[in-house]
C-alpha cells in the first residue's frame, strides 16, 4: 500500500533512519527486481538456450610456469625465474597474464618503498634505470584534531621510520619491472585476465583460462564472441594482489584458510597533485592519524613529496574496513581530511591530476593462509604480507615472488618429475618464506593492529609503536570478517559530510573520471550478485545500502523503481576501479567480483 | 573478390577515457577498423607511423602486434625519430603512406577518418591526392563491385553512396563494422611474425614540416552563464563582450 510520504522518504536523507528503513521494508519485499546479474558464473551457459551450438572449445598452450598478475610480486617471480634459467643455462617458458591493458596501469600505492627487495633482485638497479628517484629526507608523524596538529616524534627503531626508503610512483616501478622481465625473456600478456582456474583430474591446478570476449550485457553471445585460451603449466603462481578473485576460489577449494585468521582490510584512496612550487619539499613524508576518523575507526593519511622534476605530491587516506557505521563514506572522509589546515596549506594553489583507490591487507601475520597447494602457490598481497604499522607491503610482496621462483625453479627444470600430482606441489616455498626476513618482520609487528580493538582504540598503536618491545606474547586474534562488523543503520547516526569545494575537495564522479577507468559497455556486469534480491531486501533494508558509500567509484546506486514504489540497485560496472572493497565489505557477502574483459579498468599513470 | 594488396594505417593514440593534462598522459592503442570480408582474399600490410625507437620502446611494436593479431599478414614499422617525430603531422604521414602504397603496389589504402588526438581528418585525403587516387572517406559500408568499390559515406546530410575506381583510399567511420578482438592465441602467433623496419629516407620522403607550433594550452575553464531579461539586454551584453 502506498504511503503519501513515500517519495520524500526515498530521497530525503535527513529523515530518521528508523522511519526510512521501516517504510522500505514494507514496500521492497513485494517488488520483484528485474535481473541485475547476467554473468555466466551465476547463470551457467550450458543451460542457457542462447548458447546452444556456440563453439566453446578453447585453444590450449603450455608453459613451464604461468604467473597470474603483473604486479611487484608476479613480476619479481618472473624475473627471478628467468635470472635462474639464464644462470643455469636452462630453457624455461614463463608466461604472465595481467588484466590491465598495460603493465602498471592497475597499480596504486602510496608509496614509500623499502628498497631491500629491489636491491636483491637487481644489484645494478641504478644502471638499469629503476625509477627510485626520491630518497626520504624528512619523516613527519601527526595526530590531528579538527583544527590542530599534535606532532609525534619519529624516534629511531619505530616501524614507521622511513630512513633509507624511497618515495616512488609504484606504477612506474612496476612498468620498469615489466621492461626488465621482457628483456629477460618473460612472455608478458597485459590485457588478458585470468578468469578461471583449471584443474587436472587428480584435483591439482593445471593452469588458468583467460576471459571470454564478446558477451553482451544480457549474457548472450555477440557476433564477435571468442573463447579465452587455456594456459597450462607445471605450476601456477597466483599474484592477484589484495583480495584476488581466483585466490578466493582457491581458499575454498583447497581449504587454505582453516588454520589462520580471516583477512582484514582497509581501503586506500589516493590522489596525485601538482602543487605550488613554494610549498614543495621533495623527500618529505607525512603521516597522520586522528581527525576526521573517530577513536574507533582505524585509519590515517599519507602525503609524500616526490622529487622527479615537478612539484608533485602523492597523498591519500586509508580507512579500516572493520568500521561499524554503515553511513561512513571513506571517499568523503578523504575529501574532508584535505581541508585540515595542516594539509590544505600544501594543496592550496595546486591542482589534482590523478585519483584512484584500492583495498589493502590489514590482517598481518595471523591472516597468512596456507600458501601452497598441488599445482600452485600464492604470492604477494594476495595471501598478504603487508607490514601494517609500516604500511609497506611491496618489499615483502617482491621477496615472496623471488622466494617462490627460487623454490619452483629446481622442480620445473628437473629431469624427472617426482610428484604425486600432475600439478607440482612446492611446499619448499612456504619453508623458505618462514626462514626469511619477511617472516621475522611480520612476526615482530603481529600484535600492533589487533591491539587497536581493545579499550584504548586508536591510541593503543601509539603505545605499542612507541614501545615495540612491550608488545609480546602470542599473536592476538582479530575480531572476525570485516563484512560482519557493520551495525544496522537504525542503530547508527548518519554522518554530515561537507560539500566539496571544487578546489581542495571534489565530488565522486569527477574523481572517477580522473582514474581513466573504462570498460567495454556491452558486457555482463562483473560485479556479480549471488542473489539479485538481497541488495534491496537486506543491504538497503538493514544497512541503508552501505555499498553506495564504500565504493570509491560510484558503481552502486539505489534508484527508485520506474513503477514508483520501492528501490532497485543499479550497478554502474563501467566505473569500477578494481579496488575489491565491495567484495570485502558487503554485509551480505552477496557481491562476487569477477574479472571483466581484459584491458578494462583504470588507467593509472604512475600512481 | 579482389586481388592485390591492402595497406591499413595504424596510429597509437591516447585512450579516449583518459583525461589529458598537459604535462602527463597515458596511452592505450586505438584500433583501426578493418573490414574482414575483403581481408580474407587479400594480403594485408600494416604501417605504423609515430614511432620513436628508443631502447626498450616496445609501445609501437606492441600496437602493430595487436593489429597483426587482429588479422593483418605483415607489419611495417616506419621509424621516425628526433625533431622529425615532434613535427610529424598529416602531411608527412600521407607522404610516407603514398610512398609505401607505390612501393607495395597496393590496390587499397584504408585509414581511420579522424584520430582522437589531433582531430585532423586530413591524412586520408592528402594520401589520395599525393597518389592521385580516388577517395571514399567516412565509409560506413564498403562493397567490391568488380574492379570498382562502392562506398557509403556518413556525411552531415545523411548517407552518400559513391562508386570509385581502384586503386583507392578509403577512410573508416565508426559504423563500418565491429572490430574483432585480438585474442591471446593470435597475440602469441603475432609475436612470432616479423615486422619490417624502415626509415623515411628509405622511401625517399622529406619530412620537413610546414607548420610551427606556437603554444599548447588547455581550453579555457567554462565560465558560469549569465542570465539576461530581454533581447535588448542580450545584444548589449554580447556587444560588451566584443562578440558582435
PDB file of N, CA and C in Angstrom, chain B residues 221-227:
ATOM      1  N   UNK B 221      38.698  27.495 -18.927  1.00  0.00           N
ATOM      2  CA  UNK B 221      37.714  26.943 -17.998  1.00  0.00           C
ATOM      3  C   UNK B 221      36.340  27.482 -18.353  1.00  0.00           C
ATOM      4  N   UNK B 222      35.356  26.610 -18.260  1.00  0.00           N
ATOM      5  CA  UNK B 222      33.993  27.037 -18.580  1.00  0.00           C
ATOM      6  C   UNK B 222      33.509  28.009 -17.532  1.00  0.00           C
ATOM      7  N   UNK B 223      33.082  29.169 -17.964  1.00  0.00           N
ATOM      8  CA  UNK B 223      32.592  30.176 -17.027  1.00  0.00           C
ATOM      9  C   UNK B 223      31.110  29.958 -16.769  1.00  0.00           C
ATOM     10  N   UNK B 224      30.656  30.504 -15.656  1.00  0.00           N
ATOM     11  CA  UNK B 224      29.227  30.418 -15.362  1.00  0.00           C
ATOM     12  C   UNK B 224      28.458  31.249 -16.387  1.00  0.00           C
ATOM     13  N   UNK B 225      27.249  30.804 -16.680  1.00  0.00           N
ATOM     14  CA  UNK B 225      26.429  31.557 -17.638  1.00  0.00           C
ATOM     15  C   UNK B 225      25.860  32.801 -16.990  1.00  0.00           C
ATOM     16  N   UNK B 226      25.417  33.744 -17.834  1.00  0.00           N
ATOM     17  CA  UNK B 226      24.785  34.975 -17.326  1.00  0.00           C
ATOM     18  C   UNK B 226      23.364  35.002 -17.869  1.00  0.00           C
ATOM     19  N   UNK B 227      22.415  35.222 -16.972  1.00  0.00           N
ATOM     20  CA  UNK B 227      21.017  35.296 -17.436  1.00  0.00           C
ATOM     21  C   UNK B 227      20.673  36.759 -17.711  1.00  0.00           C
TER      22      UNK B 227
END
